[in-house]
Coordinates of C-alpha atoms in Angstrom, one line a residue:
M12 CA 0.0 0.0 0.0
G13 CA 1.4 3.4 -1.0
V14 CA 1.6 6.4 1.3
E15 CA 0.2 9.7 0.0
K16 CA 1.8 13.1 0.7
S17 CA -0.7 13.7 3.4
G18 CA 0.7 10.8 5.3
Y19 CA -2.5 8.6 4.7
T20 CA -1.9 5.0 4.0
A21 CA -4.7 3.9 1.7
M22 CA -7.0 1.3 3.2
T23 CA -8.2 -1.5 0.9
G24 CA -10.8 -4.1 1.2
H25 CA -14.4 -4.5 2.0
R26 CA -15.9 -5.1 5.4
I27 CA -18.1 -7.8 6.9
T28 CA -20.3 -7.3 9.9
M29 CA -22.1 -9.9 12.0
L30 CA -24.1 -9.7 15.2
G31 CA -22.8 -11.4 18.4
S32 CA -25.8 -13.9 18.3
Q33 CA -24.9 -14.8 14.7
D34 CA -21.3 -15.3 15.6
R35 CA -22.1 -17.5 18.6
A36 CA -24.6 -19.7 16.6
L37 CA -22.1 -20.1 13.7
Q38 CA -19.2 -21.0 16.0
E39 CA -21.3 -23.5 17.9
W40 CA -22.5 -25.1 14.7
L41 CA -19.2 -25.3 12.9
C42 CA -17.2 -26.6 15.9
G43 CA -19.9 -28.9 17.1
H44 CA -19.6 -32.0 15.0
P45 CA -19.5 -35.1 17.3
D46 CA -16.6 -36.6 15.3
G47 CA -14.6 -33.4 14.8
H48 CA -15.5 -33.1 11.1
E49 CA -15.5 -30.0 9.0
R50 CA -18.9 -28.3 8.9
G51 CA -20.3 -25.6 6.7
A52 CA -23.0 -23.1 6.4
L53 CA -24.4 -20.7 3.7
V54 CA -24.6 -17.1 4.8
L55 CA -26.7 -14.6 3.0
F56 CA -25.5 -11.0 3.1
R57 CA -27.0 -7.6 2.5
R58 CA -24.5 -5.4 0.8
L59 CA -24.2 -1.6 1.5
A60 CA -22.3 0.0 -1.3
R61 CA -22.7 3.6 -0.5
V62 CA -20.2 6.0 -2.1
V63 CA -18.6 8.7 0.1
K64 CA -16.6 11.4 -1.7
N65 CA -12.9 11.5 -0.9
I66 CA -13.1 8.1 0.9
P67 CA -11.8 5.0 -0.9
A68 CA -14.7 2.6 -1.8
S69 CA -15.3 -0.1 0.8
D70 CA -18.6 -1.9 0.9
R71 CA -20.1 -3.4 4.0
F72 CA -21.6 -6.9 3.9
L73 CA -24.1 -7.5 6.7
V74 CA -25.0 -11.1 7.7
V75 CA -28.8 -11.4 7.5
H76 CA -29.4 -15.2 7.2
V77 CA -27.5 -18.3 8.2
I78 CA -28.3 -21.8 6.7
E79 CA -26.6 -24.7 8.5
L80 CA -25.6 -27.4 6.0
T81 CA -26.9 -30.6 7.4
G82 CA -28.8 -33.7 6.2
D83 CA -28.9 -34.1 2.4
W84 CA -26.7 -31.0 2.0
I85 CA -23.7 -33.1 3.0
I86 CA -22.2 -35.7 0.6
D87 CA -19.1 -36.5 2.6
S88 CA -17.0 -35.0 5.4
S89 CA -14.0 -35.6 7.6
P90 CA -11.7 -33.6 9.9
V91 CA -9.9 -32.3 6.7
H92 CA -12.7 -31.9 4.1
L93 CA -16.3 -31.2 3.4
T94 CA -18.2 -32.1 0.2
I95 CA -21.6 -30.5 -0.2
N96 CA -24.5 -31.3 -2.6
M97 CA -24.3 -28.6 -5.3
R98 CA -27.7 -29.6 -6.7
K99 CA -29.4 -27.9 -3.8
L100 CA -27.7 -24.5 -4.5
P101 CA -30.0 -23.2 -7.3
D102 CA -32.8 -22.5 -4.8
I103 CA -30.4 -20.4 -2.8
Y104 CA -29.3 -18.6 -6.0
L105 CA -32.9 -17.7 -6.7
K106 CA -33.4 -16.5 -3.1
C107 CA -30.4 -14.2 -3.5
E108 CA -31.6 -12.8 -6.8
T109 CA -35.2 -12.2 -5.7
E110 CA -34.3 -10.7 -2.3
G111 CA -31.2 -8.7 -3.4
L112 CA -28.8 -10.7 -1.2
H113 CA -25.2 -12.0 -1.7
L114 CA -24.1 -15.5 -1.1
G115 CA -21.5 -16.6 1.3
F116 CA -20.0 -20.0 2.0
V117 CA -18.6 -20.6 5.5
H118 CA -16.7 -23.6 6.9
N119 CA -14.2 -24.4 9.6
H120 CA -10.8 -26.0 9.7
P121 CA -10.8 -28.3 12.7
V122 CA -7.2 -29.6 12.4
S123 CA -5.5 -26.9 10.3
N124 CA -4.5 -23.4 11.1
I125 CA -4.3 -22.2 7.5
E126 CA -6.8 -19.5 6.5
F127 CA -7.7 -20.9 3.1
S128 CA -6.5 -24.1 1.4
S129 CA -6.1 -25.0 -2.3
Q130 CA -9.3 -27.1 -2.0
D131 CA -11.1 -24.1 -0.7
E132 CA -10.3 -22.2 -3.9
I133 CA -11.7 -25.1 -6.0
N134 CA -14.9 -25.2 -4.0
E135 CA -15.3 -21.4 -4.2
L136 CA -14.9 -21.4 -8.0
N137 CA -17.4 -24.2 -8.4
I138 CA -20.0 -22.4 -6.3
L139 CA -19.3 -19.1 -8.0
H140 CA -19.6 -20.7 -11.5
G141 CA -23.1 -21.9 -10.7
L142 CA -24.1 -18.6 -9.0
A143 CA -22.9 -16.5 -12.0
G144 CA -24.6 -18.9 -14.4
C145 CA -27.9 -18.3 -12.7
N146 CA -27.7 -14.7 -11.5
G147 CA -25.2 -13.1 -13.9
E148 CA -21.5 -12.2 -13.9
A149 CA -22.0 -9.4 -11.4
S150 CA -22.7 -12.0 -8.7
T151 CA -20.5 -11.9 -5.6
L152 CA -19.4 -14.8 -3.4
V153 CA -18.1 -14.2 0.1
A154 CA -15.9 -17.0 1.5
M155 CA -15.2 -17.3 5.2
T156 CA -13.3 -19.8 7.3
L157 CA -13.2 -20.3 11.0
T158 CA -9.8 -21.2 12.2
E159 CA -9.0 -21.5 15.9
G160 CA -12.0 -19.3 16.8
K161 CA -11.0 -16.5 14.4
W162 CA -12.7 -15.5 11.2
N163 CA -11.0 -15.0 7.8
A164 CA -12.8 -13.8 4.7
R165 CA -12.3 -13.0 1.0
I166 CA -14.6 -12.1 -1.9
R167 CA -14.8 -13.2 -5.5
Q168 CA -16.9 -11.9 -8.4
G169 CA -18.4 -13.8 -11.3
L170 CA -16.8 -11.5 -13.9
L171 CA -13.2 -12.3 -12.7
P172 CA -13.7 -15.4 -10.5
R173 CA -10.0 -16.0 -9.9
E174 CA -9.3 -12.5 -8.7
V175 CA -9.6 -12.3 -4.9
L176 CA -11.0 -9.1 -3.4
P177 CA -9.6 -8.5 0.1
V178 CA -11.6 -8.1 3.2
R179 CA -10.0 -5.8 5.7
H180 CA -11.9 -7.0 8.7
V181 CA -14.8 -9.1 10.0
S182 CA -16.5 -7.2 12.7
V183 CA -18.5 -9.0 15.4
L184 CA -20.8 -6.8 17.4
S185 CA -21.9 -8.1 20.8
D186 CA -21.4 -5.9 23.9
K187 CA -18.1 -5.0 22.4
I188 CA -16.4 -4.8 18.9
G189 CA -14.6 -8.0 17.9
L190 CA -12.4 -7.4 14.8
H191 CA -11.0 -10.5 12.9
G192 CA -8.7 -10.8 10.0
I193 CA -6.7 -7.6 10.8
T194 CA -3.3 -7.3 9.2
L195 CA -0.6 -6.1 11.7
P196 CA 1.8 -3.5 10.3
E197 CA 5.6 -4.1 10.5
E198 CA 6.2 -0.8 12.2
T199 CA 4.1 1.4 14.5
P200 CA 4.0 5.1 13.9
E201 CA 5.8 7.1 16.6
I202 CA 2.6 8.9 17.5
L203 CA 1.0 5.6 18.5
L204 CA 3.8 3.9 20.4
R205 CA 2.5 4.9 23.8
Q206 CA -1.0 3.8 22.8
E207 CA 0.4 0.5 21.7
A208 CA 2.2 0.1 25.1
A209 CA -1.1 0.6 26.8
F210 CA -3.4 -1.6 24.7
G211 CA -1.1 -3.9 22.5
K212 CA -0.1 -3.9 18.9
P213 CA -3.4 -5.2 17.5
F214 CA -5.3 -2.3 19.0
N215 CA -3.8 0.3 16.7
A216 CA -4.3 -1.9 13.6
K217 CA -7.9 -2.4 14.5
L218 CA -8.5 1.4 14.8
Q219 CA -6.8 1.8 11.4
S220 CA -9.2 -0.6 9.8
L221 CA -12.4 1.3 11.0
R222 CA -14.5 3.9 9.4
A223 CA -16.1 6.4 11.8
V224 CA -18.6 9.1 11.3
V225 CA -19.0 12.1 13.6
V226 CA -22.3 13.9 13.3
G227 CA -21.9 17.4 14.7
A228 CA -18.6 19.3 14.8
G229 CA -19.2 21.7 17.7
G230 CA -18.0 21.6 21.3
T231 CA -18.1 17.8 21.7
G232 CA -17.9 16.8 18.0
S233 CA -14.8 18.7 17.2
A234 CA -13.0 17.2 20.2
V235 CA -14.2 13.7 19.3
A236 CA -13.2 14.0 15.7
T237 CA -9.7 15.3 16.5
L238 CA -9.2 12.6 19.2
L239 CA -10.2 9.8 16.8
A240 CA -7.8 11.1 14.2
R241 CA -4.9 11.3 16.6
A242 CA -5.8 7.9 18.0
G243 CA -5.4 6.3 14.6
V244 CA -8.9 5.7 13.1
G245 CA -8.3 5.0 9.4
E246 CA -11.3 6.8 7.9
L247 CA -13.2 9.7 9.4
I248 CA -16.4 11.4 8.1
I249 CA -17.5 14.7 9.6
I250 CA -21.1 15.8 9.1
D251 CA -22.3 19.3 10.0
G252 CA -24.4 21.8 8.1
D253 CA -23.6 24.7 10.5
D254 CA -21.1 27.5 10.3
L255 CA -18.6 28.3 13.1
A256 CA -19.6 31.2 15.3
G257 CA -17.4 33.3 17.4
S258 CA -19.3 32.2 20.5
N259 CA -18.2 28.6 19.7
M260 CA -14.5 29.4 20.1
N261 CA -14.4 28.9 23.9
R262 CA -15.1 25.2 23.7
V263 CA -14.2 23.8 20.2
R264 CA -11.0 22.1 19.1
G265 CA -9.2 22.4 15.8
Y266 CA -10.5 25.8 14.7
Q267 CA -8.8 29.1 14.2
A268 CA -10.2 32.7 14.0
K269 CA -10.1 32.5 10.2
D270 CA -12.6 29.7 10.3
I271 CA -15.4 31.8 11.9
G272 CA -18.3 32.0 9.4
K273 CA -17.2 28.9 7.5
N274 CA -18.7 25.5 7.6
K275 CA -17.6 23.5 10.7
A276 CA -17.2 20.1 9.0
V277 CA -15.0 21.5 6.1
S278 CA -12.9 23.6 8.4
L279 CA -12.3 20.7 10.9
K280 CA -11.3 18.4 8.0
D281 CA -8.8 21.0 6.8
F282 CA -7.3 21.2 10.3
I283 CA -7.0 17.4 10.7
D284 CA -5.5 17.1 7.2
S285 CA -2.9 19.7 8.3
L286 CA -1.7 17.3 11.1
R287 CA -0.5 14.8 8.5
L288 CA -1.9 11.9 10.4
N289 CA -2.6 8.5 8.9
V290 CA -6.3 9.2 8.4
R291 CA -8.5 9.9 5.4
V292 CA -11.1 12.6 6.3
A293 CA -14.2 13.6 4.4
A294 CA -16.5 16.5 5.3
I295 CA -20.2 16.8 4.5
S296 CA -21.5 20.3 4.9
A297 CA -25.1 19.4 5.5
F298 CA -27.4 18.4 8.4
L299 CA -28.0 14.7 8.7
N300 CA -31.8 14.8 8.4
E301 CA -31.7 17.1 5.4
S302 CA -29.0 15.4 3.3
R303 CA -29.2 12.1 1.3
E304 CA -25.4 12.3 0.9
A305 CA -25.0 12.4 4.7
I306 CA -27.4 9.5 5.3
D307 CA -25.4 7.4 2.8
A308 CA -22.1 8.3 4.5
L309 CA -23.6 7.4 7.8
S310 CA -24.6 3.9 6.6
S311 CA -21.1 3.3 5.3
A312 CA -19.4 3.7 8.7
D313 CA -18.5 1.0 11.2
V314 CA -19.0 3.3 14.2
V315 CA -21.3 6.3 14.5
F316 CA -20.6 9.2 17.0
G317 CA -23.6 11.4 17.7
C318 CA -22.3 14.8 18.8
T319 CA -25.3 17.0 17.9
D320 CA -28.0 18.7 20.0
D321 CA -30.4 18.1 17.1
I322 CA -33.1 15.7 18.2
A323 CA -34.3 14.9 14.7
G324 CA -30.7 13.9 13.8
R325 CA -30.4 11.7 16.8
N326 CA -33.7 10.1 16.0
L327 CA -32.3 9.1 12.5
M328 CA -29.1 7.8 14.0
N329 CA -31.0 5.8 16.6
Q330 CA -32.9 4.0 13.8
A331 CA -30.0 3.7 11.3
I332 CA -27.7 1.8 13.5
Y333 CA -30.2 -1.1 13.7
Y334 CA -30.9 -1.2 10.0
H335 CA -27.2 -1.0 9.3
A336 CA -25.7 -3.0 12.2
Q337 CA -23.5 -0.3 13.6
V338 CA -22.0 0.8 16.9
Y339 CA -23.5 4.1 18.2
I340 CA -22.0 6.3 20.8
D341 CA -24.0 9.4 21.5
C342 CA -23.2 12.3 23.8
G343 CA -24.9 15.4 25.2
L344 CA -24.8 17.9 28.0
T345 CA -27.6 19.4 30.1
G346 CA -27.7 21.9 32.9
R347 CA -29.5 24.7 34.7
V348 CA -28.2 28.1 35.5
D349 CA -29.7 29.9 38.6
V350 CA -29.0 33.3 40.1
H351 CA -27.1 33.6 43.4
D352 CA -28.0 35.9 46.3
D353 CA -25.2 38.2 45.1
G354 CA -27.0 38.6 41.8
F355 CA -24.5 36.6 39.7
P356 CA -25.4 33.4 37.8
Y357 CA -24.1 30.1 39.0
L358 CA -24.3 26.5 37.7
R359 CA -27.0 24.7 39.7
D360 CA -26.7 21.6 37.5
H361 CA -24.4 20.6 34.7
R362 CA -24.0 17.0 33.5
G363 CA -22.5 15.2 30.5
R364 CA -24.0 12.0 29.0
V365 CA -22.4 9.2 27.0
S366 CA -24.7 6.6 25.6
C367 CA -23.0 3.5 24.1
I368 CA -25.4 1.3 22.1
L369 CA -24.8 -1.8 20.0
P370 CA -27.4 -3.6 17.9
E371 CA -27.9 -6.3 20.5
S372 CA -26.7 -4.6 23.6
G373 CA -27.9 -1.5 25.3
A374 CA -31.2 0.5 25.4
C375 CA -31.8 2.8 22.4
L376 CA -32.0 6.5 22.7
R377 CA -35.8 6.4 22.8
C378 CA -35.8 4.0 25.7
Q379 CA -33.2 6.2 27.4
R380 CA -35.6 9.1 26.9
V381 CA -32.9 11.1 25.0
V382 CA -35.3 11.1 22.0
T383 CA -39.0 11.5 22.6
D384 CA -41.9 12.5 20.4
E385 CA -42.4 15.6 22.7
K386 CA -38.8 16.7 22.2
L387 CA -39.2 16.2 18.4
R388 CA -42.4 18.3 18.3
Y389 CA -40.7 21.0 20.5
E390 CA -37.6 21.2 18.3
Q391 CA -39.7 21.5 15.1
A392 CA -41.9 24.2 16.6
I393 CA -38.8 26.2 17.6
K394 CA -37.4 25.8 14.1
D395 CA -40.7 27.0 12.6
N396 CA -41.0 29.9 15.1
P397 CA -37.7 30.8 16.8
E398 CA -39.6 33.3 19.1
L399 CA -41.0 30.3 21.0
A400 CA -37.5 29.6 22.4
K401 CA -37.8 32.7 24.6
L402 CA -40.9 31.4 26.4
D403 CA -40.8 29.4 29.7
S404 CA -41.8 25.8 29.8
D405 CA -45.1 26.5 31.6
T406 CA -46.2 29.0 29.0
L407 CA -45.2 26.6 26.2
K408 CA -47.2 23.8 27.7
R409 CA -50.3 25.9 28.5
E410 CA -50.5 27.9 25.3
Y411 CA -48.8 25.9 22.7
Y412 CA -49.2 22.3 24.0
L413 CA -45.4 21.9 23.8
V414 CA -43.3 20.0 26.3
G415 CA -39.8 21.5 26.5
G416 CA -37.8 24.6 27.4
G417 CA -36.2 25.4 30.7
E418 CA -33.3 22.9 30.2
Q419 CA -30.0 24.6 29.5
A420 CA -26.5 23.4 28.3
P421 CA -24.1 26.2 29.1
G422 CA -21.2 26.1 26.7
V423 CA -18.3 25.7 29.2
G424 CA -15.2 24.3 27.5
P425 CA -13.9 21.9 30.2
F426 CA -17.2 20.2 30.5
T427 CA -17.7 19.7 26.8
S428 CA -14.1 18.5 26.5
A429 CA -14.5 16.1 29.4
T430 CA -17.6 14.6 27.8
A431 CA -15.9 14.2 24.5
D432 CA -12.9 12.6 26.1
N433 CA -15.2 10.0 27.8
V434 CA -16.8 9.3 24.4
V435 CA -13.5 8.3 22.9
A436 CA -12.4 6.4 26.0
T437 CA -15.7 4.5 25.8
F438 CA -15.0 3.6 22.2
M439 CA -11.5 2.4 23.1
N440 CA -13.1 0.2 25.7
L441 CA -15.2 -1.5 23.1
I442 CA -12.1 -2.4 21.0
R443 CA -9.8 -3.4 24.0
P444 CA -11.9 -3.7 27.2
Y445 CA -10.1 -2.2 30.1
R446 CA -12.9 -0.8 32.3
S447 CA -14.2 -2.3 35.5
I448 CA -17.7 -0.8 35.8
S449 CA -19.5 -1.0 39.1
E450 CA -22.9 -2.7 39.2
E451 CA -24.5 0.6 39.8
L452 CA -23.5 1.8 36.3
R453 CA -24.7 0.8 32.8
Q454 CA -22.4 0.7 29.8
D455 CA -25.2 2.2 27.6
N456 CA -25.9 5.2 29.7
I457 CA -23.3 7.1 31.9
W458 CA -23.7 10.6 33.2
I459 CA -20.9 12.7 34.6
D460 CA -22.2 15.3 37.2
F461 CA -19.7 18.1 37.0
I462 CA -21.2 20.0 40.0
H463 CA -21.2 17.1 42.5
M464 CA -18.4 15.2 40.9
T465 CA -20.3 11.9 40.7
I466 CA -21.0 9.4 38.0
H467 CA -24.4 7.7 37.6
S468 CA -26.6 5.9 35.1
N469 CA -30.3 6.3 34.4
E470 CA -32.5 3.2 34.1
P471 CA -34.2 3.0 30.6
V472 CA -37.9 2.9 30.1
D473 CA -39.3 -0.6 30.2
D474 CA -40.9 -0.8 26.7
P475 CA -41.2 -4.4 25.6
G476 CA -42.6 -3.1 22.3
C477 CA -39.7 -0.9 21.3
I478 CA -38.9 -1.7 17.6
C479 CA -35.3 -0.8 18.0
C480 CA -33.8 -2.4 21.1
R481 CA -36.5 -4.9 22.3
T482 CA -38.5 -6.5 19.5
H483 CA -35.7 -5.8 17.0
L484 CA -38.3 -5.3 14.2
I485 CA -35.9 -3.1 12.3
L486 CA -32.7 -5.0 13.1
L487 CA -31.0 -5.8 9.7
K488 CA -34.3 -5.0 8.0
N489 CA -34.2 -4.4 4.2
E490 CA -34.7 -0.7 3.7
G491 CA -36.5 -1.4 0.5
K492 CA -36.8 1.5 -2.0
Y493 CA -36.1 4.4 0.3
R494 CA -33.3 5.1 2.8
L495 CA -34.4 3.9 6.2
E496 CA -37.8 3.2 4.6
M497 CA -38.5 7.0 4.6
P498 CA -39.6 8.5 1.3
I499 CA -38.5 11.9 2.5
L500 CA -34.9 10.6 2.5
G501 CA -35.1 9.6 -1.2
E502 CA -34.6 6.4 -3.1
I503 CA -31.6 4.2 -2.6
N504 CA -29.3 3.9 -5.6
G505 CA -27.0 1.0 -6.2
P506 CA -26.7 -2.3 -4.4
Q507 CA -28.1 -2.9 -1.0

């Protein structure tokens, strides 16, 4: 891989994502033969091929169905081989074609530690030949092996079947992020040596393999983005439609006076580029809920960082991470300013929140009451009539039937920075767990009270019907014709 003048080492390869429950079921099946024979499974993937300007193409393949190969699927097997009944595959080819899915063949190597064997190549070419014959030369086959509990993967296409497309990682999302198939570099950049000493050599390589999106580039977002870049995340997308104001300068990172009046995302990208770090950065100068480009960029990421005070944007992220099987770390600050006896204001309350949500772990933002229908209505009403923001909460409720107002988030630099620091520390804990959290705290919801210097968690709403984190009705759901099944977000172009 070549190094560009900016210092960025181009990342190559597509990415595979599976849920923790899928990983457990597959590993139990593949390693569970009573005689220690090889076992196999067919895995059907949804492909997210969303283009992001200035970021190298890298599709995400999401595991959506697993078919265990048993009974008349198996012709013969042993500890060193597996022969499957190819006559049964056309039905699977048809399912892939009609449902817009991509075929994967998965098997284990019980007595060998090699990633792929010469026989594996023969089997892949035979399966791909039949797949391309039925579904066309654009067909894709994902091959995966399980060796000593670790996943390896590669991709072939019907047009050039012998050409192997690399997979840069297989991500397993449980209550943490497990990354398999990572290639370790020969040398560690000087800037990351101390980080390597703290977390080990694979840690930096895993960060380099990830694509992160930061929504919001203000007090918390600018700090999160610059910290991620310095920590070694390989690809970073910054989304913000707002311009930098002079009043922001007390709490943001990475901006200069010359950036006032300019778009935050673009200016922050320019700053990070100037550091000549090993990160590719893209900026989208639009609000998430108003930009199809931003939604597509969001879906392309492995990890989503919500650093906006926009409830509508949070609501979209809260849904998107289930459709797209992503990690979501959201943050915010709240507080209340009162007047002291001496006539001067004082902070009566000021707290920072970090919510860490994975598709199968943690309560969603609605169940955490961070996003509510009342807050969405209030935000839209203020947007339509800014004068309402000047009214107190009682008047809003009595005269406008709006619930909101009264809550404040004073822009104090140390508190926004401390919250952002905890966001990135939480992210690092998902990659290389190091925290020992007391039973009184929840990983998905941690509040830092800056006034009383305490840390606590809020219990989520007990909503067994939540379509996000309880019933999982939208988990890995096909978006269909429109992004997130919302016509207002426009039609999806390209493969899904």
